Amino acid sequence: MSAVVAADFDARMMAIALAMARRGLGTTAPNPSVGAVIADAATGEVIARGWTQPGGRPHAEKEALRRAGARARGKTMYVTLEPCAHTGRVPTCSDSIVAAGIARVVCALPDPNPVVAGHGFGQLREAGVEVDVGLFGSRARWVTLGHILRQTAQRPFVQIKMAVSADGRIAHGDGEPVWVTGPEARADGHLLRAEADAIIVGGETVRRDDPDLRCRLPGLQHRSPIRIVFSPRSGLSLGSKLARSAAASPVWLVTGAASGQTDAELTARGVQIVHVPEALIGIAGMPAVLNTLTVKGITRLLVEGGPSLWSACLAAGVVDEAVVYQSATAGPAAGRTVIANGDLAGYFRAFGLRPVFTESVGPDTRHVLRRPIR
């Protein structure tokens, strides 16, 4: 196989591994979602694919090895994150790769976790396994950013989702849904929920809109994230959709001062109350609140609203990605919040985010803006 053909094959296999990693997003916290592919470079055959399983184990490498069986010997593994090498009750991924007879490992990213960093690659090389690192590293970093930030910044990956009219207006409800965009864009937004560990809204949004916040895509309802209400006071109504469904799907209330009887009643319904100092409720305290969520295992956080919470996250400089669904039509002027006055790129540029791509979703437009990777 020529060098050009080999490089193209490596790229195609790593693209599959990245797709496998995305498959597990929202299901593996606090572990990262990793993808792995075992392939025969001589014949071009994909022998097995694996991804981190729900709950974080088995890891992707072991899942791919299990599926490949004896056919893994002498083959190449493509994996999106450095295989683990820290010892425990079971063999590490590096141990398993060596034992299976894998001849070469192509990996996108080193693991920033200090108990893994470099040790996985070192163990493989000591055993005679060829190791290549860096293929599609930037793409893998975005998929793995929740894990990376948990290790390096003690916070989760933060993604904002909003829907606006053509002139930059956001609809508000009064206990009933108010939709700016069409069903295709709303379905796409529910996929973001399925890929998140948790979704967070402000207390005012809950009081005004009474959202449910679960994923409603057919076949993915079980992928609903933890639903978090962030409020300066314990203001989650016992009659809200969130409180009524807390026993079926987790709800956390991140709040300041306790409110006695209401807190006890919410807890009895299954709501987990996370008290933080009142001084942390606001822009200055946002990094500390995110650290609290990280300690509790959250690696990917979706911020759905409302404008006060978006603004606090943006002003605190903790937003990594914004996904904005924009309608082709203008919104009604009365009773609506104006965001960006239609200039989305200019609005987000002030907070360090840059446009990455724009695509059509049904009749609407999906804008993705990201903080540049440092």
Short mmCIF file of N, CA, C and O in Angstrom, two decimals, residues 30-125:
data_model
loop_
_atom_site.label_atom_id
_atom_site.label_comp_id
_atom_site.label_asym_id
_atom_site.label_seq_id
_atom_site.Cartn_x
_atom_site.Cartn_y
_atom_site.Cartn_z
N PRO A 30 -19.08 10.20 34.28
CA PRO A 30 -18.02 11.20 34.07
C PRO A 30 -16.90 10.75 33.14
O PRO A 30 -15.93 11.49 32.95
N ASN A 31 -16.98 9.55 32.58
CA ASN A 31 -15.97 9.10 31.63
C ASN A 31 -16.18 9.76 30.28
O ASN A 31 -17.31 10.12 29.92
N PRO A 32 -15.11 9.90 29.48
CA PRO A 32 -15.28 10.45 28.14
C PRO A 32 -15.92 9.42 27.21
O PRO A 32 -15.81 8.20 27.43
N SER A 33 -16.56 9.90 26.16
CA SER A 33 -17.07 9.01 25.13
C SER A 33 -15.99 8.87 24.07
O SER A 33 -15.56 9.85 23.45
N VAL A 34 -15.54 7.65 23.87
CA VAL A 34 -14.43 7.35 22.96
C VAL A 34 -14.91 6.40 21.88
O VAL A 34 -15.80 5.57 22.11
N GLY A 35 -14.34 6.52 20.69
CA GLY A 35 -14.65 5.61 19.60
C GLY A 35 -13.41 4.83 19.20
O GLY A 35 -12.29 5.35 19.26
N ALA A 36 -13.60 3.58 18.79
CA ALA A 36 -12.48 2.73 18.37
C ALA A 36 -12.89 1.88 17.17
O ALA A 36 -14.02 1.42 17.08
N VAL A 37 -11.94 1.68 16.27
CA VAL A 37 -12.15 0.84 15.09
C VAL A 37 -10.94 -0.07 14.94
O VAL A 37 -9.79 0.37 15.08
N ILE A 38 -11.18 -1.34 14.68
CA ILE A 38 -10.11 -2.28 14.36
C ILE A 38 -10.24 -2.63 12.88
O ILE A 38 -11.33 -3.03 12.43
N ALA A 39 -9.15 -2.43 12.14
CA ALA A 39 -9.22 -2.62 10.69
C ALA A 39 -7.98 -3.33 10.18
O ALA A 39 -6.91 -3.32 10.81
N ASP A 40 -8.13 -3.94 9.03
CA ASP A 40 -7.03 -4.61 8.33
C ASP A 40 -6.58 -3.69 7.20
O ASP A 40 -7.26 -3.56 6.18
N ALA A 41 -5.43 -3.03 7.40
CA ALA A 41 -4.96 -2.08 6.40
C ALA A 41 -4.61 -2.75 5.09
O ALA A 41 -4.65 -2.13 4.03
N ALA A 42 -4.26 -4.03 5.13
CA ALA A 42 -3.86 -4.74 3.91
C ALA A 42 -5.05 -5.00 2.99
O ALA A 42 -4.93 -4.90 1.76
N THR A 43 -6.20 -5.32 3.57
CA THR A 43 -7.38 -5.65 2.77
C THR A 43 -8.41 -4.52 2.73
O THR A 43 -9.35 -4.57 1.93
N GLY A 44 -8.27 -3.54 3.64
CA GLY A 44 -9.25 -2.46 3.72
C GLY A 44 -10.49 -2.83 4.49
O GLY A 44 -11.48 -2.08 4.49
N GLU A 45 -10.47 -3.96 5.18
CA GLU A 45 -11.66 -4.43 5.89
C GLU A 45 -11.78 -3.79 7.28
O GLU A 45 -10.79 -3.73 8.03
N VAL A 46 -12.97 -3.34 7.60
CA VAL A 46 -13.28 -2.92 8.96
C VAL A 46 -13.71 -4.18 9.72
O VAL A 46 -14.74 -4.78 9.41
N ILE A 47 -12.95 -4.55 10.72
CA ILE A 47 -13.22 -5.80 11.44
C ILE A 47 -14.20 -5.58 12.58
O ILE A 47 -15.09 -6.39 12.81
N ALA A 48 -14.05 -4.48 13.32
CA ALA A 48 -14.93 -4.23 14.46
C ALA A 48 -14.93 -2.75 14.81
O ALA A 48 -13.96 -2.04 14.57
N ARG A 49 -16.04 -2.33 15.36
CA ARG A 49 -16.18 -0.96 15.85
C ARG A 49 -16.62 -1.03 17.31
O ARG A 49 -17.33 -1.94 17.71
N GLY A 50 -16.21 -0.03 18.07
CA GLY A 50 -16.62 0.03 19.47
C GLY A 50 -16.73 1.45 19.95
O GLY A 50 -16.12 2.36 19.38
N TRP A 51 -17.52 1.67 20.97
CA TRP A 51 -17.64 2.99 21.59
C TRP A 51 -17.89 2.78 23.07
O TRP A 51 -18.34 1.71 23.50
N THR A 52 -17.56 3.78 23.87
CA THR A 52 -17.74 3.67 25.31
C THR A 52 -19.20 3.37 25.60
O THR A 52 -20.10 4.05 25.11
N GLN A 53 -19.43 2.38 26.43
CA GLN A 53 -20.79 1.93 26.70
C GLN A 53 -21.46 2.79 27.78
O GLN A 53 -20.79 3.48 28.55
N PRO A 54 -22.80 2.79 27.84
CA PRO A 54 -23.51 3.60 28.82
C PRO A 54 -23.00 3.37 30.24
O PRO A 54 -22.76 2.23 30.65
N GLY A 55 -22.81 4.48 30.95
CA GLY A 55 -22.25 4.42 32.29
C GLY A 55 -20.74 4.52 32.30
O GLY A 55 -20.12 4.62 33.35
N GLY A 56 -20.11 4.49 31.12
CA GLY A 56 -18.67 4.68 31.02
C GLY A 56 -17.85 3.41 30.86
O GLY A 56 -16.63 3.48 30.63
N ARG A 57 -18.47 2.25 30.96
CA ARG A 57 -17.75 0.99 30.80
C ARG A 57 -18.66 -0.05 30.14
O ARG A 57 -19.87 -0.01 30.39
N PRO A 58 -18.07 -0.97 29.36
CA PRO A 58 -16.66 -1.08 28.98
C PRO A 58 -16.20 0.11 28.12
O PRO A 58 -17.01 0.75 27.45
N HIS A 59 -14.90 0.35 28.16
CA HIS A 59 -14.32 1.38 27.31
C HIS A 59 -14.40 0.95 25.85
O HIS A 59 -14.57 -0.23 25.53
N ALA A 60 -14.24 1.94 24.97
CA ALA A 60 -14.38 1.68 23.53
C ALA A 60 -13.40 0.63 23.03
O ALA A 60 -13.75 -0.23 22.21
N GLU A 61 -12.15 0.70 23.50
CA GLU A 61 -11.14 -0.23 23.01
C GLU A 61 -11.51 -1.67 23.36
O GLU A 61 -11.39 -2.57 22.51
N LYS A 62 -11.95 -1.89 24.58
CA LYS A 62 -12.32 -3.25 24.99
C LYS A 62 -13.57 -3.73 24.25
O LYS A 62 -13.69 -4.92 23.93
N GLU A 63 -14.48 -2.81 23.98
CA GLU A 63 -15.69 -3.19 23.24
C GLU A 63 -15.33 -3.61 21.82
O GLU A 63 -15.84 -4.61 21.30
N ALA A 64 -14.42 -2.86 21.18
CA ALA A 64 -14.00 -3.21 19.83
C ALA A 64 -13.23 -4.54 19.83
O ALA A 64 -13.43 -5.39 18.94
N LEU A 65 -12.38 -4.74 20.82
CA LEU A 65 -11.64 -6.00 20.91
C LEU A 65 -12.57 -7.18 21.14
O LEU A 65 -12.37 -8.27 20.58
N ARG A 66 -13.59 -6.98 21.97
CA ARG A 66 -14.56 -8.06 22.21
C ARG A 66 -15.25 -8.46 20.91
O ARG A 66 -15.44 -9.65 20.64
N ARG A 67 -15.60 -7.47 20.12
CA ARG A 67 -16.30 -7.76 18.87
C ARG A 67 -15.37 -8.39 17.83
O ARG A 67 -15.81 -9.20 17.01
N ALA A 68 -14.10 -8.02 17.87
CA ALA A 68 -13.15 -8.54 16.88
C ALA A 68 -12.69 -9.95 17.22
O ALA A 68 -12.43 -10.76 16.32
N GLY A 69 -12.56 -10.25 18.51
CA GLY A 69 -12.07 -11.57 18.91
C GLY A 69 -10.66 -11.81 18.40
O GLY A 69 -9.82 -10.90 18.35
N ALA A 70 -10.40 -13.03 17.97
CA ALA A 70 -9.06 -13.42 17.52
C ALA A 70 -8.63 -12.68 16.26
O ALA A 70 -7.43 -12.59 15.96
N ARG A 71 -9.58 -12.11 15.54
CA ARG A 71 -9.25 -11.42 14.28
C ARG A 71 -8.52 -10.10 14.52
O ARG A 71 -8.04 -9.48 13.58
N ALA A 72 -8.43 -9.65 15.78
CA ALA A 72 -7.73 -8.40 16.08
C ALA A 72 -6.22 -8.56 15.93
O ALA A 72 -5.51 -7.56 15.70
N ARG A 73 -5.71 -9.76 16.05
CA ARG A 73 -4.25 -9.99 16.06
C ARG A 73 -3.61 -9.50 14.75
O ARG A 73 -4.05 -9.84 13.66
N GLY A 74 -2.57 -8.68 14.92
CA GLY A 74 -1.82 -8.17 13.79
C GLY A 74 -2.45 -6.99 13.08
O GLY A 74 -1.89 -6.48 12.10
N LYS A 75 -3.60 -6.52 13.57
CA LYS A 75 -4.34 -5.46 12.88
C LYS A 75 -4.07 -4.08 13.52
O LYS A 75 -3.30 -3.96 14.47
N THR A 76 -4.72 -3.07 12.96
CA THR A 76 -4.56 -1.69 13.43
C THR A 76 -5.81 -1.25 14.17
O THR A 76 -6.93 -1.51 13.72
N MET A 77 -5.61 -0.58 15.31
CA MET A 77 -6.72 0.02 16.03
C MET A 77 -6.66 1.54 15.88
O MET A 77 -5.61 2.16 16.06
N TYR A 78 -7.80 2.13 15.55
CA TYR A 78 -7.95 3.58 15.47
C TYR A 78 -8.81 4.00 16.66
O TYR A 78 -9.93 3.49 16.84
N VAL A 79 -8.31 4.92 17.47
CA VAL A 79 -9.02 5.29 18.68
C VAL A 79 -8.92 6.80 18.89
O VAL A 79 -7.90 7.41 18.55
N THR A 80 -9.97 7.39 19.42
CA THR A 80 -10.05 8.85 19.49
C THR A 80 -9.33 9.45 20.69
O THR A 80 -9.05 10.65 20.71
N LEU A 81 -9.04 8.65 21.72
CA LEU A 81 -8.37 9.15 22.93
C LEU A 81 -7.39 8.09 23.43
O LEU A 81 -7.65 6.89 23.30
N GLU A 82 -6.30 8.54 24.00
CA GLU A 82 -5.26 7.64 24.50
C GLU A 82 -5.84 6.53 25.37
O GLU A 82 -6.58 6.79 26.32
N PRO A 83 -5.50 5.28 25.09
CA PRO A 83 -6.00 4.17 25.91
C PRO A 83 -5.54 4.28 27.36
O PRO A 83 -4.41 4.69 27.63
N CYS A 84 -6.42 3.91 28.28
CA CYS A 84 -6.10 4.01 29.70
C CYS A 84 -5.00 3.03 30.06
O CYS A 84 -4.87 1.95 29.48
N ALA A 85 -4.18 3.43 31.07
CA ALA A 85 -3.08 2.59 31.50
C ALA A 85 -2.96 2.54 33.02
O ALA A 85 -2.07 1.88 33.53
N HIS A 86 -3.85 3.25 33.74
CA HIS A 86 -3.79 3.21 35.21
C HIS A 86 -4.37 1.90 35.71
O HIS A 86 -5.37 1.41 35.19
N THR A 87 -3.73 1.33 36.68
CA THR A 87 -4.10 0.00 37.14
C THR A 87 -5.35 0.03 38.01
O THR A 87 -5.67 1.04 38.64
N GLY A 88 -6.06 -1.08 38.03
CA GLY A 88 -7.27 -1.22 38.84
C GLY A 88 -7.59 -2.69 39.00
O GLY A 88 -6.71 -3.55 38.92
N ARG A 89 -8.87 -2.96 39.18
CA ARG A 89 -9.28 -4.35 39.41
C ARG A 89 -9.32 -5.16 38.13
O ARG A 89 -9.33 -6.39 38.16
N VAL A 90 -9.37 -4.48 36.98
CA VAL A 90 -9.43 -5.19 35.70
C VAL A 90 -8.29 -4.71 34.82
O VAL A 90 -7.72 -3.64 35.04
N PRO A 91 -7.89 -5.49 33.80
CA PRO A 91 -6.82 -5.06 32.91
C PRO A 91 -7.15 -3.72 32.25
O PRO A 91 -8.31 -3.44 31.93
N THR A 92 -6.14 -2.88 32.05
CA THR A 92 -6.34 -1.60 31.39
C THR A 92 -6.57 -1.83 29.90
O THR A 92 -6.36 -2.93 29.37
N CYS A 93 -6.98 -0.76 29.22
CA CYS A 93 -7.16 -0.87 27.77
C CYS A 93 -5.83 -1.16 27.09
O CYS A 93 -5.77 -1.94 26.12
N SER A 94 -4.75 -0.53 27.58
CA SER A 94 -3.44 -0.80 27.00
C SER A 94 -3.06 -2.27 27.18
O SER A 94 -2.55 -2.91 26.25
N ASP A 95 -3.32 -2.81 28.37
CA ASP A 95 -3.08 -4.23 28.60
C ASP A 95 -3.84 -5.09 27.60
O ASP A 95 -3.30 -6.04 27.02
N SER A 96 -5.11 -4.76 27.41
CA SER A 96 -5.97 -5.56 26.53
C SER A 96 -5.53 -5.46 25.08
O SER A 96 -5.58 -6.45 24.33
N ILE A 97 -5.07 -4.29 24.67
CA ILE A 97 -4.61 -4.11 23.29
C ILE A 97 -3.37 -4.96 23.04
O ILE A 97 -3.24 -5.64 22.01
N VAL A 98 -2.45 -4.94 24.00
CA VAL A 98 -1.23 -5.74 23.87
C VAL A 98 -1.57 -7.23 23.85
O VAL A 98 -1.09 -7.99 23.01
N ALA A 99 -2.43 -7.64 24.77
CA ALA A 99 -2.80 -9.07 24.86
C ALA A 99 -3.49 -9.56 23.60
O ALA A 99 -3.35 -10.73 23.22
N ALA A 100 -4.24 -8.67 22.94
CA ALA A 100 -4.97 -9.07 21.73
C ALA A 100 -4.06 -9.14 20.51
O ALA A 100 -4.49 -9.62 19.45
N GLY A 101 -2.83 -8.65 20.62
CA GLY A 101 -1.90 -8.72 19.49
C GLY A 101 -2.06 -7.63 18.46
O GLY A 101 -1.61 -7.78 17.32
N ILE A 102 -2.69 -6.52 18.84
CA ILE A 102 -2.80 -5.37 17.92
C ILE A 102 -1.39 -4.91 17.56
O ILE A 102 -0.53 -4.74 18.43
N ALA A 103 -1.13 -4.71 16.27
CA ALA A 103 0.21 -4.34 15.82
C ALA A 103 0.44 -2.84 15.80
O ALA A 103 1.59 -2.38 15.97
N ARG A 104 -0.62 -2.06 15.60
CA ARG A 104 -0.46 -0.61 15.45
C ARG A 104 -1.68 0.08 16.03
O ARG A 104 -2.82 -0.40 15.87
N VAL A 105 -1.44 1.20 16.70
CA VAL A 105 -2.52 2.02 17.23
C VAL A 105 -2.38 3.43 16.67
O VAL A 105 -1.31 4.05 16.78
N VAL A 106 -3.44 3.92 16.05
CA VAL A 106 -3.50 5.30 15.57
C VAL A 106 -4.47 6.02 16.48
O VAL A 106 -5.65 5.64 16.57
N CYS A 107 -4.00 7.06 17.16
CA CYS A 107 -4.81 7.75 18.17
C CYS A 107 -4.89 9.24 17.85
O CYS A 107 -3.89 9.85 17.45
N ALA A 108 -6.06 9.81 18.04
CA ALA A 108 -6.24 11.24 17.74
C ALA A 108 -5.67 12.14 18.81
O ALA A 108 -5.03 13.16 18.51
N LEU A 109 -5.88 11.79 20.10
CA LEU A 109 -5.54 12.70 21.19
C LEU A 109 -4.85 11.99 22.35
O LEU A 109 -5.25 10.89 22.73
N PRO A 110 -3.86 12.67 22.97
CA PRO A 110 -3.39 12.19 24.27
C PRO A 110 -4.43 12.54 25.33
O PRO A 110 -5.20 13.49 25.17
N ASP A 111 -4.47 11.76 26.40
CA ASP A 111 -5.43 12.01 27.48
C ASP A 111 -4.82 12.98 28.49
O ASP A 111 -3.73 12.72 29.02
N PRO A 112 -5.50 14.10 28.80
CA PRO A 112 -4.95 15.05 29.77
C PRO A 112 -5.04 14.57 31.22
O PRO A 112 -4.45 15.18 32.11
N ASN A 113 -5.79 13.50 31.46
CA ASN A 113 -5.89 12.96 32.81
C ASN A 113 -4.49 12.53 33.27
O ASN A 113 -3.86 11.67 32.64
N PRO A 114 -3.97 13.10 34.36
CA PRO A 114 -2.58 12.81 34.74
C PRO A 114 -2.30 11.35 35.04
O PRO A 114 -1.15 10.91 34.94
N VAL A 115 -3.32 10.57 35.37
CA VAL A 115 -3.06 9.15 35.64
C VAL A 115 -2.96 8.33 34.36
O VAL A 115 -2.59 7.17 34.39
N VAL A 116 -3.30 8.98 33.23
CA VAL A 116 -3.23 8.30 31.93
C VAL A 116 -2.16 8.93 31.04
O VAL A 116 -1.43 8.23 30.35
N ALA A 117 -2.05 10.26 31.08
CA ALA A 117 -1.29 11.04 30.10
C ALA A 117 0.09 10.46 29.81
O ALA A 117 0.97 10.44 30.67
N GLY A 118 0.25 9.98 28.59
CA GLY A 118 1.53 9.44 28.15
C GLY A 118 1.77 8.00 28.56
O GLY A 118 2.53 7.28 27.89
N HIS A 119 1.16 7.56 29.64
CA HIS A 119 1.41 6.20 30.14
C HIS A 119 0.83 5.15 29.19
O HIS A 119 1.42 4.08 29.00
N GLY A 120 -0.35 5.45 28.62
CA GLY A 120 -0.95 4.50 27.69
C GLY A 120 -0.08 4.28 26.47
O GLY A 120 0.20 3.14 26.08
N PHE A 121 0.37 5.39 25.88
CA PHE A 121 1.24 5.28 24.71
C PHE A 121 2.55 4.59 25.08
O PHE A 121 3.07 3.75 24.33
N GLY A 122 3.10 4.95 26.25
CA GLY A 122 4.36 4.35 26.67
C GLY A 122 4.27 2.85 26.85
O GLY A 122 5.16 2.10 26.43
N GLN A 123 3.18 2.40 27.45
CA GLN A 123 3.00 0.96 27.67
C GLN A 123 2.88 0.23 26.35
O GLN A 123 3.44 -0.87 26.18
N LEU A 124 2.17 0.82 25.40
CA LEU A 124 2.02 0.18 24.09
C LEU A 124 3.36 0.09 23.38
O LEU A 124 3.71 -0.96 22.82
N ARG A 125 4.12 1.18 23.38
CA ARG A 125 5.40 1.18 22.68
C ARG A 125 6.38 0.21 23.33
O ARG A 125 7.15 -0.48 22.64
#
